[in-house]
Short mmCIF file of C-alpha atoms in Angstrom, two decimals:
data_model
loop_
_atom_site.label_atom_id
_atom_site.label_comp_id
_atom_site.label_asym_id
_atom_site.label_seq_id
_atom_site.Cartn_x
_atom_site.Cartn_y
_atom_site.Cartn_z
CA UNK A 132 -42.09 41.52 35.78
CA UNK A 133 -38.46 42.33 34.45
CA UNK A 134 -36.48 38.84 33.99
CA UNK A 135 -32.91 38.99 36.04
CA UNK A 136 -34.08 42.56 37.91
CA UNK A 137 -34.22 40.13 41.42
CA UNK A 138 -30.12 39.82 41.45
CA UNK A 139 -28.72 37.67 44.38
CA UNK A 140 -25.22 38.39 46.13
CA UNK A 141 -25.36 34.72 47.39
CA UNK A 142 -26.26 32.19 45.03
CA UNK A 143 -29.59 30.23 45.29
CA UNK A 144 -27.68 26.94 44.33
CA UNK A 145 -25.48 27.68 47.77
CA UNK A 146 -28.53 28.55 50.10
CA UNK A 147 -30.33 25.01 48.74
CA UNK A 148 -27.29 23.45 50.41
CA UNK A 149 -28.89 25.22 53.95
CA UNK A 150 -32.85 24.23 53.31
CA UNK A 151 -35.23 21.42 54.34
CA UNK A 152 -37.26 22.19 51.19
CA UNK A 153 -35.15 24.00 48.39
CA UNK A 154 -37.29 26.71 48.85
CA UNK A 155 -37.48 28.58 51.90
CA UNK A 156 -34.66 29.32 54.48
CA UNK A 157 -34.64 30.56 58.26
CA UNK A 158 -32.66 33.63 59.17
CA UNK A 159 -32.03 34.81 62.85
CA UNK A 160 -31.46 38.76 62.00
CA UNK A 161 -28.44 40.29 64.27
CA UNK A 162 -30.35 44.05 64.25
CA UNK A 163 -33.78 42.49 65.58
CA UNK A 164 -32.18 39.63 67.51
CA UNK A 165 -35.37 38.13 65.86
CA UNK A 166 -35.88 34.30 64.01
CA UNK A 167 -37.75 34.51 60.91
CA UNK A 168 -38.53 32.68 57.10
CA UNK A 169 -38.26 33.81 53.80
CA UNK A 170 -38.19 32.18 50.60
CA UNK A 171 -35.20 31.59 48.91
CA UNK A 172 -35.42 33.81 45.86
CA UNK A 173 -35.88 37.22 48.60
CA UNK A 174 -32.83 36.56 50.83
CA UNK A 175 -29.92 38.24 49.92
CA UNK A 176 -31.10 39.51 46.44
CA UNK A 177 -31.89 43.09 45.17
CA UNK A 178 -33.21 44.56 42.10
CA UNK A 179 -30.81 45.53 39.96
CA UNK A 180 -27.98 45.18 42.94
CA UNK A 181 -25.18 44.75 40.15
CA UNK A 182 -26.89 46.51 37.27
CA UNK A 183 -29.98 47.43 35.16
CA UNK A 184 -28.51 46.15 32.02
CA UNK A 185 -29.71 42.44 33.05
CA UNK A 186 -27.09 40.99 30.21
CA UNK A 187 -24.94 41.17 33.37
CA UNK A 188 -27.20 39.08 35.83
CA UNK A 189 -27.08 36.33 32.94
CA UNK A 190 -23.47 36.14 33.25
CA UNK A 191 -22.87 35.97 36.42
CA UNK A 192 -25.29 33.10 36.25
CA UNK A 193 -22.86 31.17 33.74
CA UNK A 194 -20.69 31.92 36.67
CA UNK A 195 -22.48 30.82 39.21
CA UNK A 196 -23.11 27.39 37.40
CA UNK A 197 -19.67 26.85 36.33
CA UNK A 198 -18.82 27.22 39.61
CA UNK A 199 -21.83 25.40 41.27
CA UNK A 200 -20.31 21.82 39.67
CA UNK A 201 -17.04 22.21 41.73
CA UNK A 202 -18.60 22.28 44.86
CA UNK A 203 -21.28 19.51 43.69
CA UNK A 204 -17.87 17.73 42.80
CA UNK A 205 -16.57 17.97 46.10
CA UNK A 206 -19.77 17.16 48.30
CA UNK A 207 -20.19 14.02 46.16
CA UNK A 208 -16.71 12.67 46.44
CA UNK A 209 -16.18 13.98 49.59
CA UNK A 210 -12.41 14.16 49.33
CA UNK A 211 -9.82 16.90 49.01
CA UNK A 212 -7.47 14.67 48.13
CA UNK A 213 -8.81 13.71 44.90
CA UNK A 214 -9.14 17.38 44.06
CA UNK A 215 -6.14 18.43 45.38
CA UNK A 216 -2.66 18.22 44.40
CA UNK A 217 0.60 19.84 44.45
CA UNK A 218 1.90 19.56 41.19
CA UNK A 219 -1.23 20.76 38.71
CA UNK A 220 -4.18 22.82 39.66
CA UNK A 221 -6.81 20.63 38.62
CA UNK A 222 -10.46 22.01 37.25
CA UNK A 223 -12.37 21.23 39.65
CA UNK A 224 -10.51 22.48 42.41
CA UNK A 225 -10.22 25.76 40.62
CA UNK A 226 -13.92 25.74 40.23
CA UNK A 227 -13.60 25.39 44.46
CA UNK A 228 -11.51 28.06 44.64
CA UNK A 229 -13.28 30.77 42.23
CA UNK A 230 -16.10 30.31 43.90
CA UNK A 231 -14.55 31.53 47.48
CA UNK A 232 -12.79 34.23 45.81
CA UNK A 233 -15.74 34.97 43.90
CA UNK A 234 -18.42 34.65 46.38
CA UNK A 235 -16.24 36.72 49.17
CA UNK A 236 -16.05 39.67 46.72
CA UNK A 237 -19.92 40.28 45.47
CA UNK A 238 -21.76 40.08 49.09
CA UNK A 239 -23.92 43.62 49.66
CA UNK A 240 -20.71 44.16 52.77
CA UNK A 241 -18.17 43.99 50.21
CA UNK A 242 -20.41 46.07 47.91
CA UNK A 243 -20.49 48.99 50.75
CA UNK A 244 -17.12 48.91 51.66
CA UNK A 245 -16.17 49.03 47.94
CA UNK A 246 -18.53 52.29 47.43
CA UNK A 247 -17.37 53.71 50.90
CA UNK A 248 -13.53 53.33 49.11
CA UNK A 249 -14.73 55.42 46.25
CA UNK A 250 -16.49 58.08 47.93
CA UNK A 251 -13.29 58.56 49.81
CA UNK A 252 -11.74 58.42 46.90
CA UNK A 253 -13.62 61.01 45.48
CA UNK A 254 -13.38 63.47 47.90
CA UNK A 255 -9.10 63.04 48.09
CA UNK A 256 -9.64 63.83 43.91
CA UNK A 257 -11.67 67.08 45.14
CA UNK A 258 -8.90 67.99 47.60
CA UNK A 259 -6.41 67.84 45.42
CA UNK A 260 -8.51 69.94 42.77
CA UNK A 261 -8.60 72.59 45.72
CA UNK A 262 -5.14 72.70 46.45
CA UNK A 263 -4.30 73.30 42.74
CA UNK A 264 -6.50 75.94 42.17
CA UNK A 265 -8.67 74.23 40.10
CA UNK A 266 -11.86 73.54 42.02
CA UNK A 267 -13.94 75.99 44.11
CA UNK A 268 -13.28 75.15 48.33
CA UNK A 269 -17.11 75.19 48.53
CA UNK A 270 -17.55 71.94 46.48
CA UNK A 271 -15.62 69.76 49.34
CA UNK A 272 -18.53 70.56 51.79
CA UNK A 273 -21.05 69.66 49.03
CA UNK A 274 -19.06 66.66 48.86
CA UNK A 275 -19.52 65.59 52.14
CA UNK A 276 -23.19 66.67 52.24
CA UNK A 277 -23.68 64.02 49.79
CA UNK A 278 -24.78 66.64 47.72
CA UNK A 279 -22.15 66.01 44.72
CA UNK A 280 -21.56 62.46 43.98
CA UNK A 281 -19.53 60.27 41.50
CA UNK A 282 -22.12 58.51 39.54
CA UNK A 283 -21.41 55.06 38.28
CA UNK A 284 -23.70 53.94 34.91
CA UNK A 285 -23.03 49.88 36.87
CA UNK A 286 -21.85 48.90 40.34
CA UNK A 287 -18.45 49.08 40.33
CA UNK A 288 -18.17 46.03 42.25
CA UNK A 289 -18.49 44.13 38.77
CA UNK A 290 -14.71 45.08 38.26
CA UNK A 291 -13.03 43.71 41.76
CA UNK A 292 -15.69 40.56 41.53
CA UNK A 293 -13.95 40.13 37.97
CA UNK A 294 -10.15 40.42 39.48
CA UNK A 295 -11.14 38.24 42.74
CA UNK A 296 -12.58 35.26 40.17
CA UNK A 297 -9.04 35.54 38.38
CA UNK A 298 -6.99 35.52 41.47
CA UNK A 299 -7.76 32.23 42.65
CA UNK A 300 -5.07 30.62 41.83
CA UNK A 301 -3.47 32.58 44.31
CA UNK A 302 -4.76 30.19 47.03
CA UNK A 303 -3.79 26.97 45.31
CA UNK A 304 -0.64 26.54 47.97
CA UNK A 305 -3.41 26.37 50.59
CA UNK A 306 -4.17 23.36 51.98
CA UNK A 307 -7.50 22.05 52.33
CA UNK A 308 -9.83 20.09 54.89
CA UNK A 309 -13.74 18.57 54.15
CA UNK A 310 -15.20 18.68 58.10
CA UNK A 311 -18.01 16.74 57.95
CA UNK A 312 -20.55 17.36 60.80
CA UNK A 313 -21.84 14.01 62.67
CA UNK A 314 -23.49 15.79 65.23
CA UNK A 315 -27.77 17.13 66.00
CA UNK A 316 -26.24 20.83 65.59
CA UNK A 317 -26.60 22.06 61.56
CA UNK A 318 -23.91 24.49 60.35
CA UNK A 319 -25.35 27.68 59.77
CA UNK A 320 -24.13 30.23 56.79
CA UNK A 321 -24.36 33.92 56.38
CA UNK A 322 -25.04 36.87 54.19
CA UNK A 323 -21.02 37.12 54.12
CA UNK A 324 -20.29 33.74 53.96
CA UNK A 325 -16.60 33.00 53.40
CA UNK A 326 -14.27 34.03 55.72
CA UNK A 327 -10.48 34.79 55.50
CA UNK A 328 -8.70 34.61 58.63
CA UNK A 329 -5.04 34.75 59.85
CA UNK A 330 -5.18 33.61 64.07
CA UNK A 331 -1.34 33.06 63.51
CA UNK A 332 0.07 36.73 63.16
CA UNK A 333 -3.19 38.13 63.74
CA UNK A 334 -3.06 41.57 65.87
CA UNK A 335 0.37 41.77 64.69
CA UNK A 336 -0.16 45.11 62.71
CA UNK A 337 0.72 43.56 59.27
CA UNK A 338 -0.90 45.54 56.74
CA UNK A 339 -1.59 42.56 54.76
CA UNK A 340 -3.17 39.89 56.82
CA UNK A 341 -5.21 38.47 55.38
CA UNK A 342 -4.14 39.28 51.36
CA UNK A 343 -4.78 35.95 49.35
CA UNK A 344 -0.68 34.97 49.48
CA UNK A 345 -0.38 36.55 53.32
CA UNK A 346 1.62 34.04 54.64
CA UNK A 347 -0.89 32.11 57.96
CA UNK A 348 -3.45 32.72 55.93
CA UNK A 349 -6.93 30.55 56.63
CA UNK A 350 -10.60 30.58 54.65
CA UNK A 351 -13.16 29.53 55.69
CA UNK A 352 -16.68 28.53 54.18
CA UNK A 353 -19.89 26.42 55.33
CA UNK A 354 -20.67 24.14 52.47
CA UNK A 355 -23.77 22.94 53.44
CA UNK A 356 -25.57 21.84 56.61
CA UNK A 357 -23.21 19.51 57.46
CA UNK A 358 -19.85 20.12 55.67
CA UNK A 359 -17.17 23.06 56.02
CA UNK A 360 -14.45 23.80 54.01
CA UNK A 361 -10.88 25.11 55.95
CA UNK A 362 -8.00 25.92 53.85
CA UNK A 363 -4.89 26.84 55.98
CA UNK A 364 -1.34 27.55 54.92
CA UNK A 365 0.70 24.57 56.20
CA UNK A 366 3.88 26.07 56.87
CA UNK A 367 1.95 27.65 59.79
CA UNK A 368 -0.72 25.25 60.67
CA UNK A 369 -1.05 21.59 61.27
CA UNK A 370 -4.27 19.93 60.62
CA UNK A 371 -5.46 16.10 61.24
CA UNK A 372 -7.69 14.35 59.18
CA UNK A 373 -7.57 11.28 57.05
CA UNK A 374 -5.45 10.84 53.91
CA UNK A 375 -8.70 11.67 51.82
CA UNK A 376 -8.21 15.46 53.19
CA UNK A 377 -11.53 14.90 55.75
CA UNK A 378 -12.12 15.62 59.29
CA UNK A 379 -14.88 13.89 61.10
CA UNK A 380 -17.04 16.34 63.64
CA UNK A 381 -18.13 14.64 66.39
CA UNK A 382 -18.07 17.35 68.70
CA UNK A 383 -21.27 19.92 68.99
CA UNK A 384 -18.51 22.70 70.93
CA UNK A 385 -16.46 22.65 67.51
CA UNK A 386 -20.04 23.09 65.38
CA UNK A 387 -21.06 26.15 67.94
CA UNK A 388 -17.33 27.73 67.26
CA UNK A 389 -17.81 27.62 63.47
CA UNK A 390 -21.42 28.66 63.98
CA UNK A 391 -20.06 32.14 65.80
CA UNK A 392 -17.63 32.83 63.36
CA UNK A 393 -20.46 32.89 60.81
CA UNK A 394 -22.19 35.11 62.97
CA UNK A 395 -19.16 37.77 63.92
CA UNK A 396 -18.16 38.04 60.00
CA UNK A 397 -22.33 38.33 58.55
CA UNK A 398 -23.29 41.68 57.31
CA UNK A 399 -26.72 41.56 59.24
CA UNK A 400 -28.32 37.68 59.07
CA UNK A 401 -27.06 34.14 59.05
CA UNK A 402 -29.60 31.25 57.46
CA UNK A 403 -30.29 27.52 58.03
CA UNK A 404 -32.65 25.41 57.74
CA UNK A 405 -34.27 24.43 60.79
CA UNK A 406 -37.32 26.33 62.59
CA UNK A 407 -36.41 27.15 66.56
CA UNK A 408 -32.80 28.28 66.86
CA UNK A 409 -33.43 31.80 67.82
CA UNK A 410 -32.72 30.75 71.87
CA UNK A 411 -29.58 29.17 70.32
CA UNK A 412 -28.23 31.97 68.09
CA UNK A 413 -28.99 34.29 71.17
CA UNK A 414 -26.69 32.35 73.36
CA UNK A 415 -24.04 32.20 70.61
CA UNK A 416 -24.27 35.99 70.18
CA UNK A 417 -23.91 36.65 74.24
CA UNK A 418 -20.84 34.34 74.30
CA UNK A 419 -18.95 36.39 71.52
CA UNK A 420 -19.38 39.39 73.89
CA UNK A 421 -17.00 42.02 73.09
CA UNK A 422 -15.62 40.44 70.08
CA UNK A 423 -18.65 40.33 68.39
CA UNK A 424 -18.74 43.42 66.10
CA UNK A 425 -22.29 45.48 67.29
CA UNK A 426 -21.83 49.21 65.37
CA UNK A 427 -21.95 47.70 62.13
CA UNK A 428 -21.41 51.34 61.09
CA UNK A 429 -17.62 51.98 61.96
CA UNK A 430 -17.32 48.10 60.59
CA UNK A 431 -13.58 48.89 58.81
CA UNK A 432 -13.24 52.68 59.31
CA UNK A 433 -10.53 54.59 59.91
CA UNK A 434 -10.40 57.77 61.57
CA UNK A 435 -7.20 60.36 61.06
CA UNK A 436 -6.23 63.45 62.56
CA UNK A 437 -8.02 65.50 59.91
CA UNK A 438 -10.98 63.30 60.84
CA UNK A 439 -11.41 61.82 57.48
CA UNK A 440 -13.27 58.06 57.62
CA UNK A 441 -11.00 55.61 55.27
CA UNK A 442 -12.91 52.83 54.92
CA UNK A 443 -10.20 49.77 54.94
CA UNK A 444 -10.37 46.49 53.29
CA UNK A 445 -13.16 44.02 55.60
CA UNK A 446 -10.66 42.79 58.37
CA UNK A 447 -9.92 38.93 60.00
CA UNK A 448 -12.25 38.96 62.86
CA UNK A 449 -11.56 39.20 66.22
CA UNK A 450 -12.72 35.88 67.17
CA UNK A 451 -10.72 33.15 66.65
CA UNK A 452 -12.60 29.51 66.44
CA UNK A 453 -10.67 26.97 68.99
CA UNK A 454 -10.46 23.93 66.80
CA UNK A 455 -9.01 20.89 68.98
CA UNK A 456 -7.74 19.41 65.40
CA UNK A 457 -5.57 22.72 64.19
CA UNK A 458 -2.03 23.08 65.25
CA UNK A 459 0.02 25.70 65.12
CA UNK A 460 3.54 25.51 63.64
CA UNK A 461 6.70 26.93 65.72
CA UNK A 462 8.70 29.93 64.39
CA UNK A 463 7.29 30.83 61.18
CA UNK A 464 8.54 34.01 60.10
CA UNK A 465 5.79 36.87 58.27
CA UNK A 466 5.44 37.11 54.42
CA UNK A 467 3.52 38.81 52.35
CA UNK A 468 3.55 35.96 49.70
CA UNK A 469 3.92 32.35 50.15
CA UNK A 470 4.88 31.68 46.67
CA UNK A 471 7.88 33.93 45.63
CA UNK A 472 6.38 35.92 42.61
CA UNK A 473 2.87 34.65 42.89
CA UNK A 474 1.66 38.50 43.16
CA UNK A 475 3.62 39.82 39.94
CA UNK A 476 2.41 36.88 37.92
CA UNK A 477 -0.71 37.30 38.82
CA UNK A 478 -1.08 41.64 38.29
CA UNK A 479 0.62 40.82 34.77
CA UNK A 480 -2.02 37.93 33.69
CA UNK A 481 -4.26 40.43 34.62
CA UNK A 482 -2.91 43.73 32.85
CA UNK A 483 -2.44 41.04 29.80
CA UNK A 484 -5.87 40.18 29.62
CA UNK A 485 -8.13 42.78 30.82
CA UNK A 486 -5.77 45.94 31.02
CA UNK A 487 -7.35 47.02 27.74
CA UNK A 488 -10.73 47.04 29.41
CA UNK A 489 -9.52 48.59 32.85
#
């Protein structure tokens, strides 16, 4: 057997967090509407889903570890607080951060939409060629036949997974919240786990949303079992917890709304680690109804008047948890950033230190 072929778009160390045992995991599958097991080293893993040079799967490991003691930082203190501050970025919070940036950008969903972006891509390239002369008309329809292809020697999902790790800072103005579940109902997490959300202009047509400095921006990410992690803007939201950043859970209606929101942002299961919630997951699917998204095949398309599919960046849900605890602020005006500059800074750290390589 090749060593590092079996790649994983969620992290082992992360689904642990979900088991009884470390080593297998339930899934509830939203195609089959079916409950079933698997060990921990199948789910969400491929061979060779990044690439078949398996240098790469090594370093994404370092990654993933580096990463991995944030989180194990967090859980153990079990304070934001301590973590969190508003004059330095510390390490560890970083570490936090990176891995939602990180994690959010290298699922098999962002994967597709980031091939669907170059095949579109692609075929605008083609067009052009057309119009200039250049390029026989015939070779568009071959194009869309899937007959003539851009071929990639790696995924190039490596790249944007790369940019995403370095923008974190980008969130460090968000605020965040430790919930800690008291009650019988376990968090569940997903194949798509961390979700960015923005219920305060959402539907507003903004074309930026949910962009890492969109001003009412929210993320949101199951930790374990029994913790969550909510940043919010707070300019736009209001939030109560302790002084140590926490927010008790008491209530199993506040579990089941975090619980759906995993389920209306996976790509096809969500995991956790207790035998017999299929009844459960089946109720929480029937009570998203309509906003639940069920033609996972139009999931981010486009259609124009030529009837061209752009496939957009992944989108906030439609669903919006109701979270007794989260207020929202009067009168706050859209931006696209929160920090004046933030976006500048952060394109030229990243045309210093990897435009070379781009």
């Amino acid at each position: 057997m090749v060593e590092y072929k079996n790649q994983h778009y969620v992290p082992r160390f992360y689904l642990r967090n979900f088991s009884d045992d470390g080593q297998k995991i339930w899934l509830y599958n939203m195609q089959a509407n079916r409950e079933f097991t698997e060990p921990i080293s199948r789910v969400c893993a491929r061979d060779y889903f990044y690439s078949d040079e398996t240098d790469v799967e090594k370093e994404i490991g370092s990654i993933e570890s580096a990463l991995s003691k944030g989180l194990g930082e967090l859980l153990a203190i079990q304070s934001v607080s301590k973590f969190q501050t508003e004059k330095e970025l510390k390490p560890d919070w970083l570490r936090v951060l990176q891995f939602l940036t990180f994690q959010e950008a290298r699922t098999a969903l962002s994967k597709e939409e980031i091939e669907q972006d170059g095949e579109v891509m692609f075929e605008t390239f083609v067009r052009a060629g057309i119009e200039a002369g250049e390029l026989d008309p015939e070779l568009l329809e071959e194009v869309r036949e899937g007959n003539v292809w851009l071929e990639h020697e790696q995924s190039p999902q490596l790249l944007p997974m790369l940019y995403q790790l370095h923008c974190a800072p980008l969130l460090a103005d968000l605020w965040g919240t430790l919930l800690v579940n008291k009650t019988g109902t376990e968090l569940v997490t997903s194949d798509h786990p961390v979700v960015r959300h923005n219920p305060y202009f959402l539907g507003e047509g903004h074309p930026q949303e949910i962009g890492l400095q969109s001003r009412g921006l929210q993320i949101y990410c199951p930790l374990t079992s029994h913790h969550y992690l909510l940043l919010h803007d707070p300019e736009c939201y209001e939030i109560e917890c302790s002084s140590e950043g926490v927010r008790e859970i008491h209530d199993t209606a506040v579990i089941n709304e975090l619980n759906k929101l995993q389920i209306v942002n996976c790509d096809n299961n969500v995991f956790y680690g207790t035998e017999g919630r299929q009844e459960e997951m089946d109720c929480l699917w029937e009570q998203l109804g309509e906003l639940a998204d069920t033609n996972r095949d139009d999931r981010g398309t486009v259609r124009t008047e030529g009837g061209i599919g752009v496939y957009t960046k992944i989108s906030a849900p439609r669903f919006c948890p109701e979270l007794p605890f989260v207020e929202k602020e009067s009168n706050i005006e859209y931006q696209r950033e929160r920090v004046e500059g933030a976006l500048e800074e952060q394109e030229e750290f990243w045309e210093e230190q990897f435009g070379d390589f781009v």
